[in-house]
């Protein structure tokens, strides 16, 4: 039976020091797998895009020309953890990503039980400046294109979001003509785009709306 700490995490789930990024466990098998593996596995990694956190301590490259999908997420968790009305996320395979220093300098947060462990799914950020880097799932990663260094506007368009998700939890209306899903795309109802107006009454602050396409 696996040992458990006071928070209920097994010793196989690596705890991290959020203030330093230090690893405090001996089980590090996940560090040898994408997206954290380093040389020699990544010696011939094709670097299409470069990104780094605000302080520059965390740097990574992407090998795919464009994301598998890109979305704006309006869920309340993203609002709280990003300190913003919504999150801009681009989906990639884990093999598409290479961190310059592997897991060094990264902090991990498992939001379901609010613990700083590398337990999937988890939030990944710079342990020094706390810039959000990605959401890591079991098979995919959701990168945040805001820290990618785009050479021009045309390249940035490759990361243009296709839709909005969790739009029923939004705090601001978006007038962009993109599909707006109440929760997950393809698994919830589509919502109507609120008509543009100059009236302050049409800015949502603190109270979610739920105008479905069926109304």
Short mmCIF file of C-alpha atoms in Angstrom, two decimals, residues 13-190:
data_model
loop_
_atom_site.label_atom_id
_atom_site.label_comp_id
_atom_site.label_asym_id
_atom_site.label_seq_id
_atom_site.Cartn_x
_atom_site.Cartn_y
_atom_site.Cartn_z
CA UNK A 13 2.78 12.09 -6.36
CA UNK A 14 5.61 14.60 -6.37
CA UNK A 15 5.19 17.56 -4.04
CA UNK A 16 6.73 20.82 -5.17
CA UNK A 17 7.81 23.91 -3.31
CA UNK A 18 5.71 26.58 -4.96
CA UNK A 19 7.99 29.30 -3.65
CA UNK A 20 11.20 27.72 -5.01
CA UNK A 21 10.19 25.03 -7.48
CA UNK A 22 12.21 22.51 -5.45
CA UNK A 23 11.29 18.83 -5.71
CA UNK A 24 10.67 17.18 -2.35
CA UNK A 25 10.18 13.53 -3.25
CA UNK A 26 12.18 10.68 -4.73
CA UNK A 27 9.67 9.50 -7.32
CA UNK A 28 10.46 11.45 -10.49
CA UNK A 29 9.51 9.10 -13.33
CA UNK A 30 7.22 11.75 -14.83
CA UNK A 31 10.25 14.01 -15.37
CA UNK A 32 11.62 11.59 -17.98
CA UNK A 33 8.46 11.82 -20.11
CA UNK A 34 7.08 14.59 -22.33
CA UNK A 35 6.79 17.49 -21.82
CA UNK A 36 9.55 17.46 -19.15
CA UNK A 37 12.12 15.11 -20.64
CA UNK A 38 15.42 16.70 -21.64
CA UNK A 39 18.47 15.57 -23.70
CA UNK A 40 19.17 13.19 -25.32
CA UNK A 41 15.45 12.65 -26.09
CA UNK A 42 15.06 16.23 -27.34
CA UNK A 43 18.39 16.65 -29.17
CA UNK A 44 16.60 16.86 -32.55
CA UNK A 45 13.54 18.76 -31.35
CA UNK A 46 12.18 20.99 -34.15
CA UNK A 47 11.74 24.44 -32.59
CA UNK A 48 8.83 26.20 -34.30
CA UNK A 49 7.83 28.59 -31.50
CA UNK A 50 9.66 30.05 -28.50
CA UNK A 51 8.10 31.23 -25.24
CA UNK A 52 9.26 32.29 -21.80
CA UNK A 53 7.72 33.44 -18.55
CA UNK A 54 7.79 37.07 -17.34
CA UNK A 55 11.12 36.75 -15.50
CA UNK A 56 12.70 34.62 -18.22
CA UNK A 57 13.70 31.73 -15.96
CA UNK A 58 11.31 29.31 -17.71
CA UNK A 59 11.76 28.87 -21.45
CA UNK A 60 10.14 26.37 -23.77
CA UNK A 61 9.77 25.51 -27.45
CA UNK A 62 6.92 24.06 -29.50
CA UNK A 63 7.52 21.78 -32.49
CA UNK A 64 4.05 21.95 -34.08
CA UNK A 65 3.20 24.73 -36.55
CA UNK A 66 -0.19 25.44 -35.01
CA UNK A 67 -2.33 24.16 -32.12
CA UNK A 68 -4.70 21.23 -32.43
CA UNK A 69 -7.36 23.65 -31.18
CA UNK A 70 -7.52 27.05 -29.50
CA UNK A 71 -10.25 28.33 -27.19
CA UNK A 72 -11.26 31.09 -24.82
CA UNK A 73 -12.33 29.58 -21.48
CA UNK A 74 -14.63 31.63 -19.24
CA UNK A 75 -14.96 29.19 -16.30
CA UNK A 76 -14.76 30.59 -12.78
CA UNK A 77 -11.59 28.60 -12.02
CA UNK A 78 -9.73 30.20 -14.93
CA UNK A 79 -10.98 33.62 -13.85
CA UNK A 80 -9.66 33.09 -10.32
CA UNK A 81 -6.35 31.42 -11.19
CA UNK A 82 -5.46 33.83 -14.02
CA UNK A 83 -6.88 36.98 -12.44
CA UNK A 84 -8.56 37.73 -15.76
CA UNK A 85 -12.06 37.57 -17.33
CA UNK A 86 -11.12 34.49 -19.36
CA UNK A 87 -8.23 32.25 -20.39
CA UNK A 88 -6.72 31.93 -23.88
CA UNK A 89 -5.59 28.31 -24.27
CA UNK A 90 -3.98 26.41 -27.16
CA UNK A 91 -4.05 22.61 -27.15
CA UNK A 92 -0.94 20.60 -28.02
CA UNK A 93 0.32 17.05 -27.68
CA UNK A 94 2.82 16.66 -24.85
CA UNK A 95 5.43 15.55 -27.38
CA UNK A 96 5.11 18.97 -29.08
CA UNK A 97 6.61 20.73 -26.05
CA UNK A 98 10.17 20.97 -24.75
CA UNK A 99 11.20 22.88 -21.62
CA UNK A 100 14.77 24.17 -21.70
CA UNK A 101 15.45 22.91 -18.16
CA UNK A 102 12.83 20.19 -17.85
CA UNK A 103 10.81 20.52 -14.63
CA UNK A 104 13.41 22.73 -12.94
CA UNK A 105 11.93 26.01 -11.73
CA UNK A 106 8.32 24.97 -12.29
CA UNK A 107 5.58 24.99 -9.67
CA UNK A 108 2.56 22.68 -9.81
CA UNK A 109 -0.96 23.05 -8.45
CA UNK A 110 -3.65 20.36 -8.41
CA UNK A 111 -6.83 22.45 -8.23
CA UNK A 112 -9.34 19.67 -7.37
CA UNK A 113 -7.84 19.24 -3.88
CA UNK A 114 -5.88 22.53 -3.74
CA UNK A 115 -2.47 20.94 -3.23
CA UNK A 116 0.95 21.78 -4.71
CA UNK A 117 1.60 18.37 -6.24
CA UNK A 118 2.32 17.14 -9.74
CA UNK A 119 -0.90 15.17 -9.98
CA UNK A 120 -2.81 15.24 -13.24
CA UNK A 121 -4.58 17.34 -14.22
CA UNK A 122 -2.52 20.20 -12.84
CA UNK A 123 -1.67 23.86 -13.33
CA UNK A 124 1.95 24.66 -14.17
CA UNK A 125 3.60 28.03 -13.55
CA UNK A 126 7.00 29.63 -13.00
CA UNK A 127 7.97 29.15 -9.36
CA UNK A 128 9.69 32.57 -9.28
CA UNK A 129 7.44 35.07 -11.10
CA UNK A 130 4.33 32.83 -11.04
CA UNK A 131 3.51 33.37 -14.70
CA UNK A 132 0.99 30.71 -15.80
CA UNK A 133 2.68 28.36 -18.27
CA UNK A 134 0.14 25.64 -19.06
CA UNK A 135 -2.55 23.27 -17.85
CA UNK A 136 -1.25 19.70 -18.05
CA UNK A 137 -3.79 16.95 -18.65
CA UNK A 138 -3.31 13.22 -18.89
CA UNK A 139 -2.75 13.27 -22.66
CA UNK A 140 -2.63 16.90 -23.77
CA UNK A 141 -1.39 20.28 -22.57
CA UNK A 142 -3.17 23.63 -22.77
CA UNK A 143 -0.53 26.27 -23.45
CA UNK A 144 -1.10 29.99 -22.91
CA UNK A 145 -0.16 31.80 -26.16
CA UNK A 146 0.24 35.14 -24.41
CA UNK A 147 3.88 34.29 -23.62
CA UNK A 148 4.77 32.94 -27.07
CA UNK A 149 7.07 35.21 -29.10
CA UNK A 150 5.27 35.75 -32.41
CA UNK A 151 7.30 37.35 -35.18
CA UNK A 152 4.28 39.01 -36.80
CA UNK A 153 0.48 39.26 -36.77
CA UNK A 154 0.08 36.56 -39.44
CA UNK A 155 1.85 33.99 -37.28
CA UNK A 156 -0.27 34.97 -34.29
CA UNK A 157 -3.42 34.25 -36.33
CA UNK A 158 -2.49 30.55 -36.27
CA UNK A 159 -3.43 30.67 -32.58
CA UNK A 160 -6.73 32.46 -33.14
CA UNK A 161 -9.42 30.82 -30.94
CA UNK A 162 -12.16 28.85 -32.69
CA UNK A 163 -14.75 29.17 -29.91
CA UNK A 164 -15.63 30.15 -26.36
CA UNK A 165 -16.27 27.54 -23.65
CA UNK A 166 -18.02 27.88 -20.27
CA UNK A 167 -19.54 31.06 -21.67
CA UNK A 168 -22.45 30.78 -19.22
CA UNK A 169 -19.94 31.76 -16.48
CA UNK A 170 -18.56 34.79 -18.31
CA UNK A 171 -18.08 38.18 -16.70
CA UNK A 172 -17.94 40.13 -19.96
CA UNK A 173 -19.78 39.79 -23.28
CA UNK A 174 -17.72 38.99 -26.39
CA UNK A 175 -18.84 40.24 -29.81
CA UNK A 176 -16.67 38.22 -32.18
CA UNK A 177 -19.09 35.89 -33.98
CA UNK A 178 -17.36 32.77 -32.63
CA UNK A 179 -19.41 29.82 -31.28
CA UNK A 180 -20.14 30.23 -27.59
CA UNK A 181 -20.73 27.02 -25.61
CA UNK A 182 -22.40 27.02 -22.20
CA UNK A 183 -19.80 24.51 -20.96
CA UNK A 184 -17.53 22.23 -23.01
CA UNK A 185 -17.63 22.62 -26.78
CA UNK A 186 -19.71 19.99 -28.52
CA UNK A 187 -21.01 18.71 -25.18
CA UNK A 188 -23.27 21.56 -24.08
CA UNK A 189 -25.73 24.04 -25.54
CA UNK A 190 -24.71 26.87 -27.85
#
